[in-house]
PDB file of C-alpha atoms in Angstrom:
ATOM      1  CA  UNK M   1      20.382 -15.513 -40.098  1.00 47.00           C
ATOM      2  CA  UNK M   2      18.249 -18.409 -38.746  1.00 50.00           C
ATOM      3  CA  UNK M   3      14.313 -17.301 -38.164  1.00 45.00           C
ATOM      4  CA  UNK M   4      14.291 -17.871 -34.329  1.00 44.00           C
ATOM      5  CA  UNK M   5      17.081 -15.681 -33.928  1.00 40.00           C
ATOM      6  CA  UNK M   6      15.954 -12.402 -36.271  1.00 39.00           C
ATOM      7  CA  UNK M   7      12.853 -12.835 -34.420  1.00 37.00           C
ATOM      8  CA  UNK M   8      14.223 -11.936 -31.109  1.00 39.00           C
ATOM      9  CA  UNK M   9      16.299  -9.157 -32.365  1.00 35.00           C
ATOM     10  CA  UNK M  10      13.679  -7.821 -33.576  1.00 31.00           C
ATOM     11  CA  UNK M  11      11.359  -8.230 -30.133  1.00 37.00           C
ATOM     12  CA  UNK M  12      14.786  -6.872 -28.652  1.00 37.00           C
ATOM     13  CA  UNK M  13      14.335  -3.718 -30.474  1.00 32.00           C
ATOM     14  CA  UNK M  14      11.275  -3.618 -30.533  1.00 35.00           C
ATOM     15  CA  UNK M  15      11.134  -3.429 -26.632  1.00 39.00           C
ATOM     16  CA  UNK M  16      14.173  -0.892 -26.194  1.00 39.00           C
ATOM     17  CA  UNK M  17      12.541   1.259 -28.589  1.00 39.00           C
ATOM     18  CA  UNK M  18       9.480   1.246 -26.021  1.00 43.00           C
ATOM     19  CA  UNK M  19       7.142   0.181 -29.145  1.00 40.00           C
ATOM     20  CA  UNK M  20       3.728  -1.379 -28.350  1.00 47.00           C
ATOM     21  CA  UNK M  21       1.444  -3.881 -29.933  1.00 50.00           C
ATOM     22  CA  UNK M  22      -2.472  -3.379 -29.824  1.00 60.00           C
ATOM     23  CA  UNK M  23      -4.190  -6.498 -29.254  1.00 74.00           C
ATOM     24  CA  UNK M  24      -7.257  -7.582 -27.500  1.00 79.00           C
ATOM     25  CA  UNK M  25      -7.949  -8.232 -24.091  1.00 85.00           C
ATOM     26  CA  UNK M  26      -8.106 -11.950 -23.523  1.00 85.00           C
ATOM     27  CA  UNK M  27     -11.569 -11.739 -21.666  1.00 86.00           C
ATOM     28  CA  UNK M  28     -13.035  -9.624 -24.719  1.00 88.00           C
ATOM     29  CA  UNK M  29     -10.867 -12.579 -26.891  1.00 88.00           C
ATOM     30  CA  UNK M  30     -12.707 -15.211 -24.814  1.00 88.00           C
ATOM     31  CA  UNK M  31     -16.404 -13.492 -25.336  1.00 88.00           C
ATOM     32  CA  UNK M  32     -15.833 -12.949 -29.037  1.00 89.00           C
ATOM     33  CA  UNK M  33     -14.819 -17.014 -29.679  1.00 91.00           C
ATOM     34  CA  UNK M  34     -18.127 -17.392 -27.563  1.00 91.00           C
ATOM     35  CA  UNK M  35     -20.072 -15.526 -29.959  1.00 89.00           C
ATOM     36  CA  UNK M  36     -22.036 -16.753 -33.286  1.00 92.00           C
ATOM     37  CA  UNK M  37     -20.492 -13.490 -35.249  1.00 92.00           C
ATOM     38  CA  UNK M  38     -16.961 -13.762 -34.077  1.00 90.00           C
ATOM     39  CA  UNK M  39     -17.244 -10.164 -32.228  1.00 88.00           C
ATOM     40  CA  UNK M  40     -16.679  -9.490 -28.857  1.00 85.00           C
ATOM     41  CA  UNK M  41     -18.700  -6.307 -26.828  1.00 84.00           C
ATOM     42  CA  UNK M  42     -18.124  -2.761 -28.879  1.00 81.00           C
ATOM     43  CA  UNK M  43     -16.328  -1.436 -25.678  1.00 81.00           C
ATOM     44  CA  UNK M  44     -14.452  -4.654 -23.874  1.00 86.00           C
ATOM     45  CA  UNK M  45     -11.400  -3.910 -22.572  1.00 86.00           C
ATOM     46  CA  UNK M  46     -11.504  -0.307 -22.262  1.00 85.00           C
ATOM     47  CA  UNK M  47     -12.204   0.311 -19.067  1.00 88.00           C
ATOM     48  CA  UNK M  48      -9.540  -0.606 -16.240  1.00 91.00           C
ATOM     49  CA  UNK M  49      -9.881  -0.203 -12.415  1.00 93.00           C
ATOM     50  CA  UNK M  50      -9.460  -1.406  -8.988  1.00 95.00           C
ATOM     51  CA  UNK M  51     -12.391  -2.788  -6.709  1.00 95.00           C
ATOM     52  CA  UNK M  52     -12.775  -4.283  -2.726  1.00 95.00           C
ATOM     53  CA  UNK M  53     -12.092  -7.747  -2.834  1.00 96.00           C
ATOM     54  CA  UNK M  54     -13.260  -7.745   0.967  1.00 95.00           C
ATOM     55  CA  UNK M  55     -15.471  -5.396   3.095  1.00 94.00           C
ATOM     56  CA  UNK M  56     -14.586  -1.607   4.080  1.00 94.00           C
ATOM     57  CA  UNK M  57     -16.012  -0.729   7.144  1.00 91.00           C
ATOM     58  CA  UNK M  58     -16.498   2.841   7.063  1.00 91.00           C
ATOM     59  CA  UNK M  59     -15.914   3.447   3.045  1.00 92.00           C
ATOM     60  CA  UNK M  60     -13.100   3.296   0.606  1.00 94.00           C
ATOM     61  CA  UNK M  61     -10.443   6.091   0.166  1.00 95.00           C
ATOM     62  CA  UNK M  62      -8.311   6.403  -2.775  1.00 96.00           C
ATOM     63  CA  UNK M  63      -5.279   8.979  -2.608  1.00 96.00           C
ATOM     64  CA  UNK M  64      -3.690   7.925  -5.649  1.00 96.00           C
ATOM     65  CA  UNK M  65      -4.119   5.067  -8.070  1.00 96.00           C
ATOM     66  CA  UNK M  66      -1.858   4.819 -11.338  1.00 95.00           C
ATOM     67  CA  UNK M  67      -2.463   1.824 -13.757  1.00 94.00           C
ATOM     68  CA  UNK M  68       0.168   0.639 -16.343  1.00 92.00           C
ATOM     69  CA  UNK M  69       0.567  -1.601 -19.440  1.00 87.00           C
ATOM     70  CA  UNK M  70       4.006  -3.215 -18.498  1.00 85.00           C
ATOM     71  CA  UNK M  71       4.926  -5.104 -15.518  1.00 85.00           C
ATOM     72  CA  UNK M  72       7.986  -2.858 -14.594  1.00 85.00           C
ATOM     73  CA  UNK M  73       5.206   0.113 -13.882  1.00 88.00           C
ATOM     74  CA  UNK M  74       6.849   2.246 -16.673  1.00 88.00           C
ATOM     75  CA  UNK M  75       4.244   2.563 -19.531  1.00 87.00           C
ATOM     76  CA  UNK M  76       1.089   4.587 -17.954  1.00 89.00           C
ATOM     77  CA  UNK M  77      -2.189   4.417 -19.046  1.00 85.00           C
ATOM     78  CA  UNK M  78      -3.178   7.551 -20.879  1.00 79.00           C
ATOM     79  CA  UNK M  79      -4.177  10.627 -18.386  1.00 67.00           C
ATOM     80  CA  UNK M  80      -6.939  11.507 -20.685  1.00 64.00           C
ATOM     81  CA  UNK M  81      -9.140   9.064 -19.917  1.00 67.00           C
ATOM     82  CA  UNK M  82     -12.208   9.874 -18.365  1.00 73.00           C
ATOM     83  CA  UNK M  83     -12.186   8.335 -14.551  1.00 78.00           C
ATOM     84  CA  UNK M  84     -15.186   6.929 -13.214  1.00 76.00           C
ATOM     85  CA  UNK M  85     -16.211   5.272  -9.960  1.00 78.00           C
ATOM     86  CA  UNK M  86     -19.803   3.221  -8.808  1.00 73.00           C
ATOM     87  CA  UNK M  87     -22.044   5.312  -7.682  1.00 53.00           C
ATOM     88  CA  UNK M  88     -21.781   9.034  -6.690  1.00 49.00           C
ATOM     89  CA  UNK M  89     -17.937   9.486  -4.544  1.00 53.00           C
ATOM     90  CA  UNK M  90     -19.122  10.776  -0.926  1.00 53.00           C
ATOM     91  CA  UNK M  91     -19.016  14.042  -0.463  1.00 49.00           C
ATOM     92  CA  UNK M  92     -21.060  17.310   1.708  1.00 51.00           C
ATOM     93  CA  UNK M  93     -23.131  19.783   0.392  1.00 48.00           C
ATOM     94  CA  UNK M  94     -20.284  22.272   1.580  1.00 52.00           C
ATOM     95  CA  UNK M  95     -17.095  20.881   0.036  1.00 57.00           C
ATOM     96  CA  UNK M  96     -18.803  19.067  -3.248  1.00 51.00           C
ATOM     97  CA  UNK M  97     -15.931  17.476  -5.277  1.00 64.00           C
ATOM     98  CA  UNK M  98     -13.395  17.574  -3.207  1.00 78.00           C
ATOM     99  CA  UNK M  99     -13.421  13.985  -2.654  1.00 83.00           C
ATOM    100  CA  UNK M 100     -14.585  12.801  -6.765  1.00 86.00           C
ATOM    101  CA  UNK M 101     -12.673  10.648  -8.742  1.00 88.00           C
ATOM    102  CA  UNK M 102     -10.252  13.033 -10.378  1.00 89.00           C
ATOM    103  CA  UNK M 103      -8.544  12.714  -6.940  1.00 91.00           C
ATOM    104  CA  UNK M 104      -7.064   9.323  -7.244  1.00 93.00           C
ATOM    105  CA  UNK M 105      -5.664  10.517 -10.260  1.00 91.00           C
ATOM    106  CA  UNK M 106      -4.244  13.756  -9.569  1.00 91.00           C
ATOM    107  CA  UNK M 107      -0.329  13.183  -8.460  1.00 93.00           C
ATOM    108  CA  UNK M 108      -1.358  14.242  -4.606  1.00 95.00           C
ATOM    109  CA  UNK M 109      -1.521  12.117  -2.426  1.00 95.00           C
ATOM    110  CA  UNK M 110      -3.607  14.946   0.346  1.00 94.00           C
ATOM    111  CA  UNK M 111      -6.146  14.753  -1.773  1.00 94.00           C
ATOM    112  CA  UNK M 112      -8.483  11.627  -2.259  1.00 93.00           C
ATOM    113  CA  UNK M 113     -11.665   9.483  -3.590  1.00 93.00           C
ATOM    114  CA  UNK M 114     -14.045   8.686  -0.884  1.00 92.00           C
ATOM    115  CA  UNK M 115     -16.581   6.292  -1.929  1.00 91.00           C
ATOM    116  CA  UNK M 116     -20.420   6.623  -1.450  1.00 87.00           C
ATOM    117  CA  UNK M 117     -20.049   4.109   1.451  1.00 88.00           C
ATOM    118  CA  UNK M 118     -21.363   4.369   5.313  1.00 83.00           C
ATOM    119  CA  UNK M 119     -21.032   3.167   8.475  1.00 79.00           C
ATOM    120  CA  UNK M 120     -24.167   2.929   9.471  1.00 78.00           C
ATOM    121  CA  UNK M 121     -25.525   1.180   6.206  1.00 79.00           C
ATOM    122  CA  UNK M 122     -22.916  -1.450   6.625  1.00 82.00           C
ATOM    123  CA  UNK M 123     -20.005   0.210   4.900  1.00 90.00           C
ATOM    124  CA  UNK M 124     -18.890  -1.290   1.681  1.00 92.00           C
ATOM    125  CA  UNK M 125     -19.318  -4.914   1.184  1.00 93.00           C
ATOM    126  CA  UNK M 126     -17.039  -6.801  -0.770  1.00 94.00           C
ATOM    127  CA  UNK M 127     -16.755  -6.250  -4.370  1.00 92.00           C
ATOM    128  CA  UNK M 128     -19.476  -3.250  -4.326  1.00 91.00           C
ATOM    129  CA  UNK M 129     -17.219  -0.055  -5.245  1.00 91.00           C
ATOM    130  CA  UNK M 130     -14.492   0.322  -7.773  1.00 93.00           C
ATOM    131  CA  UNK M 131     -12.562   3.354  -9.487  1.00 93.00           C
ATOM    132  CA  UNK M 132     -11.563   2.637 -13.127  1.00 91.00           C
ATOM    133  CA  UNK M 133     -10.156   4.660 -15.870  1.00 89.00           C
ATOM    134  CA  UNK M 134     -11.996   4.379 -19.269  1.00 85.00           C
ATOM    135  CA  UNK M 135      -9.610   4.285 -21.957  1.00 82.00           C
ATOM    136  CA  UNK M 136     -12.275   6.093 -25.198  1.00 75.00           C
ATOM    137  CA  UNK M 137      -9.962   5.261 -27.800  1.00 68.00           C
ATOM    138  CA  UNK M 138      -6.945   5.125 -26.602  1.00 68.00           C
ATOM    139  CA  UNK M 139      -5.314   2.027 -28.102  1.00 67.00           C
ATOM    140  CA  UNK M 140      -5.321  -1.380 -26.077  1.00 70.00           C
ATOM    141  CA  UNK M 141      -1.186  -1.426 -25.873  1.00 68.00           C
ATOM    142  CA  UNK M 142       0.723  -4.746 -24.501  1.00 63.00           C
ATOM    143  CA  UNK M 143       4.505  -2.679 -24.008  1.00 63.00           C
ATOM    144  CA  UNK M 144       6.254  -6.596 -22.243  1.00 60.00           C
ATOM    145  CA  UNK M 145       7.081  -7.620 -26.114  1.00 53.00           C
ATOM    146  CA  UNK M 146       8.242 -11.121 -24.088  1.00 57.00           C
ATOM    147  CA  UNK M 147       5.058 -11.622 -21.948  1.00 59.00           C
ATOM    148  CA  UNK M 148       1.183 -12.682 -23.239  1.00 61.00           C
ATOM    149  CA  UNK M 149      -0.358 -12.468 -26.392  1.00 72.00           C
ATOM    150  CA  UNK M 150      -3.182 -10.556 -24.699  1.00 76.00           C
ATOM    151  CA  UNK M 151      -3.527  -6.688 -23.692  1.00 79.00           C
ATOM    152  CA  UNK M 152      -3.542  -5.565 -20.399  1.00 85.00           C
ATOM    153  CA  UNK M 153      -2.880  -3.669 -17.640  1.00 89.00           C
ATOM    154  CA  UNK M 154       0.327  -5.900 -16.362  1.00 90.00           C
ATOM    155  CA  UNK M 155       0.513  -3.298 -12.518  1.00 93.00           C
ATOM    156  CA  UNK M 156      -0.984  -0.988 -10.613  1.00 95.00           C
ATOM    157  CA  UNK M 157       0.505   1.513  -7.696  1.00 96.00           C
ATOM    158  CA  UNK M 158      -1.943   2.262  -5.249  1.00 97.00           C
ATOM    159  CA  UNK M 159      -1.968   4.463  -2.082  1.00 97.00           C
ATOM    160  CA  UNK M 160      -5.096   4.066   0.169  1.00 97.00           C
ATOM    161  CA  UNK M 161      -5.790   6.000   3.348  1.00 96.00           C
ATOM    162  CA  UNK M 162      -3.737   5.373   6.945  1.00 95.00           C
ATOM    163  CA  UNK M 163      -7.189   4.326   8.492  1.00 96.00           C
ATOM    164  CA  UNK M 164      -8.177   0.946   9.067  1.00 95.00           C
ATOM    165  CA  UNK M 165     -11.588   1.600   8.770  1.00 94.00           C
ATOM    166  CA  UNK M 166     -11.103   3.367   5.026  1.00 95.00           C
ATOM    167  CA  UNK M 167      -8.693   0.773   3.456  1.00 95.00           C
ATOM    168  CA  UNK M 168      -8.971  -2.883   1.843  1.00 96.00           C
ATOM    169  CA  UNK M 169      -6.574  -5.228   2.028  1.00 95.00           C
ATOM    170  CA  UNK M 170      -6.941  -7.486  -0.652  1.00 96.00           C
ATOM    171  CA  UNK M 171      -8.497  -5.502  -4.270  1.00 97.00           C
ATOM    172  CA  UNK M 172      -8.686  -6.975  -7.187  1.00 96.00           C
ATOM    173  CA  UNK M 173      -7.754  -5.303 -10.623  1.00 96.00           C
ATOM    174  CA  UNK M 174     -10.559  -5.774 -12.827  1.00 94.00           C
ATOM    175  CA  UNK M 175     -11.604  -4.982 -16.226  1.00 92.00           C
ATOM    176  CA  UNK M 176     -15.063  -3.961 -18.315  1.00 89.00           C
ATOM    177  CA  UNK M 177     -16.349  -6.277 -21.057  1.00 87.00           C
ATOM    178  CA  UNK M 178     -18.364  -3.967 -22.381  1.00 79.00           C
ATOM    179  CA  UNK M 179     -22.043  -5.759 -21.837  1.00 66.00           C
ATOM    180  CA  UNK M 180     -25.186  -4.522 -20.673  1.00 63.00           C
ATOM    181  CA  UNK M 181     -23.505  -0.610 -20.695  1.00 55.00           C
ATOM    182  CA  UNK M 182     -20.210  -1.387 -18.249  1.00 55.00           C
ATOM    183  CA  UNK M 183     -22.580  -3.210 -15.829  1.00 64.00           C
ATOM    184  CA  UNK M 184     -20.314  -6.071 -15.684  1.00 78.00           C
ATOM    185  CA  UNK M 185     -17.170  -6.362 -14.570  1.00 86.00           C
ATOM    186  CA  UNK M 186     -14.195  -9.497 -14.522  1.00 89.00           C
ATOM    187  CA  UNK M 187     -11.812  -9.753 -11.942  1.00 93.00           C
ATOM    188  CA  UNK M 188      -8.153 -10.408 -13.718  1.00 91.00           C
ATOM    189  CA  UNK M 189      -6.123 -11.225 -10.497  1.00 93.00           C
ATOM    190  CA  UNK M 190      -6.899 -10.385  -6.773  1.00 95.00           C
ATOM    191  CA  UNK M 191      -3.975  -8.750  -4.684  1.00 95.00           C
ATOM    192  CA  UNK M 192      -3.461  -9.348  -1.027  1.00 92.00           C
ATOM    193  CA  UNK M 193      -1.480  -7.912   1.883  1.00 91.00           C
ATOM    194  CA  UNK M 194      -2.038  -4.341   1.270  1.00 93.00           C
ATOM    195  CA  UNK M 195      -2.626  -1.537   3.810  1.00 92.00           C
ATOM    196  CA  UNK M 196      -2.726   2.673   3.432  1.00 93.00           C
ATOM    197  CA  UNK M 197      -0.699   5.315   4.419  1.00 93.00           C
ATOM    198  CA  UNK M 198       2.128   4.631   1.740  1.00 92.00           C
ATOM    199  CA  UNK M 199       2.395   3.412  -1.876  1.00 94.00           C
ATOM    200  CA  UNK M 200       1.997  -0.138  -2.953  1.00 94.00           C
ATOM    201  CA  UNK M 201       3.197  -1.572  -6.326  1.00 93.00           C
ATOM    202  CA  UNK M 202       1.198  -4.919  -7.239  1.00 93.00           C
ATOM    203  CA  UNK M 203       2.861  -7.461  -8.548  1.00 89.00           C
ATOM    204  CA  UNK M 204       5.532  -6.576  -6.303  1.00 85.00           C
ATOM    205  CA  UNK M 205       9.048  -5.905  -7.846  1.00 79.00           C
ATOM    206  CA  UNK M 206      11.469  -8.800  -7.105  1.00 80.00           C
ATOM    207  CA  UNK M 207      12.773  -8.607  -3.301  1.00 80.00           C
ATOM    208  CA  UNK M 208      10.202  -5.931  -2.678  1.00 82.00           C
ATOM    209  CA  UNK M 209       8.022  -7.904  -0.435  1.00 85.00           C
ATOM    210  CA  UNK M 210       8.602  -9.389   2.723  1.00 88.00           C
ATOM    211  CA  UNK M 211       6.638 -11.282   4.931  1.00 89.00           C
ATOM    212  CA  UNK M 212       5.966 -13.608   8.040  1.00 91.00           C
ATOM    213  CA  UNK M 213       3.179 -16.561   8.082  1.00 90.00           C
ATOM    214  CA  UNK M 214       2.210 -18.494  11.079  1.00 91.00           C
ATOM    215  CA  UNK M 215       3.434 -22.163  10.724  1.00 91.00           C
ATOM    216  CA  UNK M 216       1.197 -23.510  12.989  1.00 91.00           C
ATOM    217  CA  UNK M 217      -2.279 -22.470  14.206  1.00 89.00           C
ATOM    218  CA  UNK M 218      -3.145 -19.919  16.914  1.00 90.00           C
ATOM    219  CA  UNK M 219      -6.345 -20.222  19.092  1.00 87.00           C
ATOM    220  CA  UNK M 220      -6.768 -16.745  19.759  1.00 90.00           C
ATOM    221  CA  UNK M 221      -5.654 -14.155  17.257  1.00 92.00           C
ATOM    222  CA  UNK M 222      -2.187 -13.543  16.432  1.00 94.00           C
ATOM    223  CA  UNK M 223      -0.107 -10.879  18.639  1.00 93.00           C
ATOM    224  CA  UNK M 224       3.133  -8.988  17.051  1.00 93.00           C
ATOM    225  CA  UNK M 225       4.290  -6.641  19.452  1.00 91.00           C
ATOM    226  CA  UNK M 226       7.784  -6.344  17.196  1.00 89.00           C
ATOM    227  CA  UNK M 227       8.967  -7.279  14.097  1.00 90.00           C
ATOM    228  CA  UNK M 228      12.126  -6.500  12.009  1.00 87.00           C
ATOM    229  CA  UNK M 229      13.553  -7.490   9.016  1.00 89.00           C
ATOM    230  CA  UNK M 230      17.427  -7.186   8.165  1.00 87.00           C
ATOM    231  CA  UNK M 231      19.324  -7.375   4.858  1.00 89.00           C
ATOM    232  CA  UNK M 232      22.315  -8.977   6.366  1.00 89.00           C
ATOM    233  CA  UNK M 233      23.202 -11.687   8.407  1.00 89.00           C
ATOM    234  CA  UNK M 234      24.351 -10.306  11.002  1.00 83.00           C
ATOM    235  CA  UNK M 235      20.981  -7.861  11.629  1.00 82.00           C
ATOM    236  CA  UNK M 236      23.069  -4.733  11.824  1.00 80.00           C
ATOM    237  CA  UNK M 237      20.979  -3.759   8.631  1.00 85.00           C
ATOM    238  CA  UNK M 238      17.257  -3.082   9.251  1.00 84.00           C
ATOM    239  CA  UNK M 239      14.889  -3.067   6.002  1.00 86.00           C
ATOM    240  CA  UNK M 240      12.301  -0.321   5.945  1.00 84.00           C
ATOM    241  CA  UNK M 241       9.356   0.219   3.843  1.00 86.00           C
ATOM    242  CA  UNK M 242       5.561   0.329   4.570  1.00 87.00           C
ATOM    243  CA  UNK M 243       4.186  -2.438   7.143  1.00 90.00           C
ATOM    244  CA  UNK M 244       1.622  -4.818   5.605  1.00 91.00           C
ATOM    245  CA  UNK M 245      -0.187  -7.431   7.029  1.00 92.00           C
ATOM    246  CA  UNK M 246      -3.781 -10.233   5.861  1.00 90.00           C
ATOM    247  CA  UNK M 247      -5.628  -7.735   7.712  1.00 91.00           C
ATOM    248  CA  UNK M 248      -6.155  -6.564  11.376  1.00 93.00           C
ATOM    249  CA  UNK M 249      -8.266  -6.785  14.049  1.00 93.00           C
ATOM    250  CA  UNK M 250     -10.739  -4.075  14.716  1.00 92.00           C
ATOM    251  CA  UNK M 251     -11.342  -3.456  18.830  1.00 92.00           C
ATOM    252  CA  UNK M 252     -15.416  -4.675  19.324  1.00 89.00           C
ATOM    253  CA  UNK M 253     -17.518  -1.554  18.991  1.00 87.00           C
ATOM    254  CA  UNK M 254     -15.031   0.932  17.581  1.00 90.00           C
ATOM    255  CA  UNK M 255     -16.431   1.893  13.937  1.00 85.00           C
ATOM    256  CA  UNK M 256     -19.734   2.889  16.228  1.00 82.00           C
ATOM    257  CA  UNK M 257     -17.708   4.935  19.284  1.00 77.00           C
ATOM    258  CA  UNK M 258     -17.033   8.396  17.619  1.00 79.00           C
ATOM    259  CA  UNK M 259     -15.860   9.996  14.723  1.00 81.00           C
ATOM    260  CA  UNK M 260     -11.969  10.182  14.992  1.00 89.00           C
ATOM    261  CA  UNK M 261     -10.883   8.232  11.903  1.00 90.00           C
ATOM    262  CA  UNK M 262      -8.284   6.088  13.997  1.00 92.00           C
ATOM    263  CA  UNK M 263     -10.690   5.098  16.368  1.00 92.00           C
ATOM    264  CA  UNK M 264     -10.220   1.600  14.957  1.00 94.00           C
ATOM    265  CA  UNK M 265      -6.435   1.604  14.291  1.00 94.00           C
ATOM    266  CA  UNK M 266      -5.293   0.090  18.180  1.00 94.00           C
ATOM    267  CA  UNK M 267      -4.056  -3.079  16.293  1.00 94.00           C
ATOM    268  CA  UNK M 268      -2.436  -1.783  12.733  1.00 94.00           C
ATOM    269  CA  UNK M 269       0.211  -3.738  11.281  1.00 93.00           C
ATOM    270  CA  UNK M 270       2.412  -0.877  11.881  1.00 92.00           C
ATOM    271  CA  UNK M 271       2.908  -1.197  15.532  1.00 92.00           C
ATOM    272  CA  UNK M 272       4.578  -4.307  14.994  1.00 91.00           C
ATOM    273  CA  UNK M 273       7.375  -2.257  13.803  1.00 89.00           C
ATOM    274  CA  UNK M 274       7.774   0.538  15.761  1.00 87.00           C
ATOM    275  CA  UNK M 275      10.103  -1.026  18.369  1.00 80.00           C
ATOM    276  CA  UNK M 276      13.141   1.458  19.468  1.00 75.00           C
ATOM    277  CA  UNK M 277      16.744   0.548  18.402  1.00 72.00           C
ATOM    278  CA  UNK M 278      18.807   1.234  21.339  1.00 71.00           C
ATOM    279  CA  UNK M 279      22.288   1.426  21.215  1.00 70.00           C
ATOM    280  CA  UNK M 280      24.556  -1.917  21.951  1.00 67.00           C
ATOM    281  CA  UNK M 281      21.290  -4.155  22.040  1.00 72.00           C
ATOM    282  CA  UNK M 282      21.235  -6.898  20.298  1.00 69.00           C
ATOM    283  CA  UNK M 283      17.616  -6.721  19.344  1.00 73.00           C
ATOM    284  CA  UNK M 284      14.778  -4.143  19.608  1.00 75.00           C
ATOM    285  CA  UNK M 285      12.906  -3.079  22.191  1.00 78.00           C
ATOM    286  CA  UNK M 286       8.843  -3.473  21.886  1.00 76.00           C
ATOM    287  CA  UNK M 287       6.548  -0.986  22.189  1.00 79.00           C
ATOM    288  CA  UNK M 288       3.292  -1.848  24.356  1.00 85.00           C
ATOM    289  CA  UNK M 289       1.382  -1.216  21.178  1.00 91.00           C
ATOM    290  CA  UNK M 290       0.923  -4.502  18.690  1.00 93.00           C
ATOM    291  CA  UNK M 291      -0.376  -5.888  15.627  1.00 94.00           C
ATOM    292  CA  UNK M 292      -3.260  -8.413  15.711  1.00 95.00           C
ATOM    293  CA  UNK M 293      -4.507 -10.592  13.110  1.00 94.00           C
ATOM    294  CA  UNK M 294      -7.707 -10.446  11.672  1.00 90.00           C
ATOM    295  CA  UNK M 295      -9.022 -13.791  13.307  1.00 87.00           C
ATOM    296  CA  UNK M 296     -11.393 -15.114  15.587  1.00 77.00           C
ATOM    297  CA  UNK M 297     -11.411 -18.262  18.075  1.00 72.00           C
ATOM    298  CA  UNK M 298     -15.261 -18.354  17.552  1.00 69.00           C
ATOM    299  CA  UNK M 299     -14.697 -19.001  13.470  1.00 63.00           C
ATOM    300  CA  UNK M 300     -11.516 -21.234  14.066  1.00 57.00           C
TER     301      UNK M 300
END
């Protein structure tokens, strides 16, 4: 039996027998090359989360976040691990821990992390909360026998809150490299076009994600009023599924005008898809209510 070919029966059953190899993270790789003594940080690699890879308003909430070893999203990490966020999670002196980080992780998606973020201090600027899961250890498992010679978590489902002001719309998964006591952090790939109210699997599956650019420039901000997407061509077939967008506009003033946690949700990506589908039209009718990009005329 030629060489090349045992070898990929054997990565064949080795895969369909959901085996997994340990190896090392290829940051923690990279650091320990770097080194004089060939060793990279005691505790790189084993600690895996999510941060803001652009400002919250208000302050980050979590309903559910679920990290895996294998692109498909079918190899969790383990549930032991102890969960861990920056800084204390926001909560009142009346309902304390009702909003810590066990909540992301719980399998209910009423119950949530709030980070220690406010609207009055700026809310959370980019890149300055996160929610990991540390790994103790829990082996460093690489479950795509075909993919990298590195460990990793390969996806990520996430499920942030409806509100505008209380989601982020482009996080990055990052991981530990186990310097100065899990001070620092490195960003292994930034995901975009996400929004809350629903779950979101990152890297999408295939035929999963759909989306609209602008082909040319806009002066003022982009308007949607309706938007549908059919799997036929004939568009008797609409496609549902949780709207995303690069990020919406926020009405002037509205994160300062009361305390209703909408207040700030007049231009959400999904009022672009709310249109009503009456009968023997041949398109939908728009709702008065819109989506509106994130952009200014002033910035270009």
């Amino acid at each position: 039996m030629p060489r090349a070919f045992a070898a990929a029966v054997v990565a064949a059953l080795l895969a369909s027998s959901g085996w997994a190899e340990e190896l090392e993270v290829e940051v923690c790789r990279d650091l320990r090359l770097q080194s004089p003594d060939n060793k990279a940080p005691d505790r790189c690699g084993l600690r895996w989360g999510v941060t803001n890879e652009v400002g919250v308003r208000e302050y980050w909430q979590i309903h559910e976040l679920r990290l895996f070893w294998d692109y498909k999203c079918q190899h969790p990490l383990p549930r032991n691990g102890i969960v861990a966020s920056k800084g204390p999670s926001y909560s009142r002196p009346d309902n304390w821990g009702e909003y810590t980080e066990i909540k992301a992780f719980d399998d209910d998606t009423s119950t949530m992390w709030n980070s220690n973020c406010r609207t009055t201090l700026g809310g959370c600027p980019k890149r300055s909360v996160w929610l990991a899961v540390d790994l103790g250890a829990a082996p460093l498992e690489r479950h795509d026998i075909g993919g990298p010679e590195f460990a990793g978590v390969r996806c990520l489902q996430i499920y942030q809150s409806p509100y505008l002001l209380r989601q982020a719309y482009e996080i990055g998964l990052i991981v530990w490299t186990g310097e100065n006591d899990y001070q620092f952090f490195a960003v292994v790939e930034t995901f975009t076009g996400l929004t809350g109210g629903g779950w979101h699997a990152r890297p999408p599956l295939d035929m999963a994600l759909w989306r609209v650019w602008n082909l040319s420039p806009t002066k003022k901000p982009w308007e949607v009023p309706g938007l549908m997407f059919y799997m036929d061509d004939f568009c008797s077939e609409p496609i549902t599924g949780t709207a995303i967008s690069s990020g919406s506009l926020l009405p002037n003033g509205c994160d300062r005008e009361g305390k209703a946690p909408d207040r700030c949700d007049e231009y959400a990506p999904q009022y672009a898809f709310d249109g009503e589908l009456l009968v023997a039209m041949p398109w939908p009718e728009a709702l008065p209510r819109k989506w509106v990009a994130n952009c200014s005329e002033y910035e270009g």
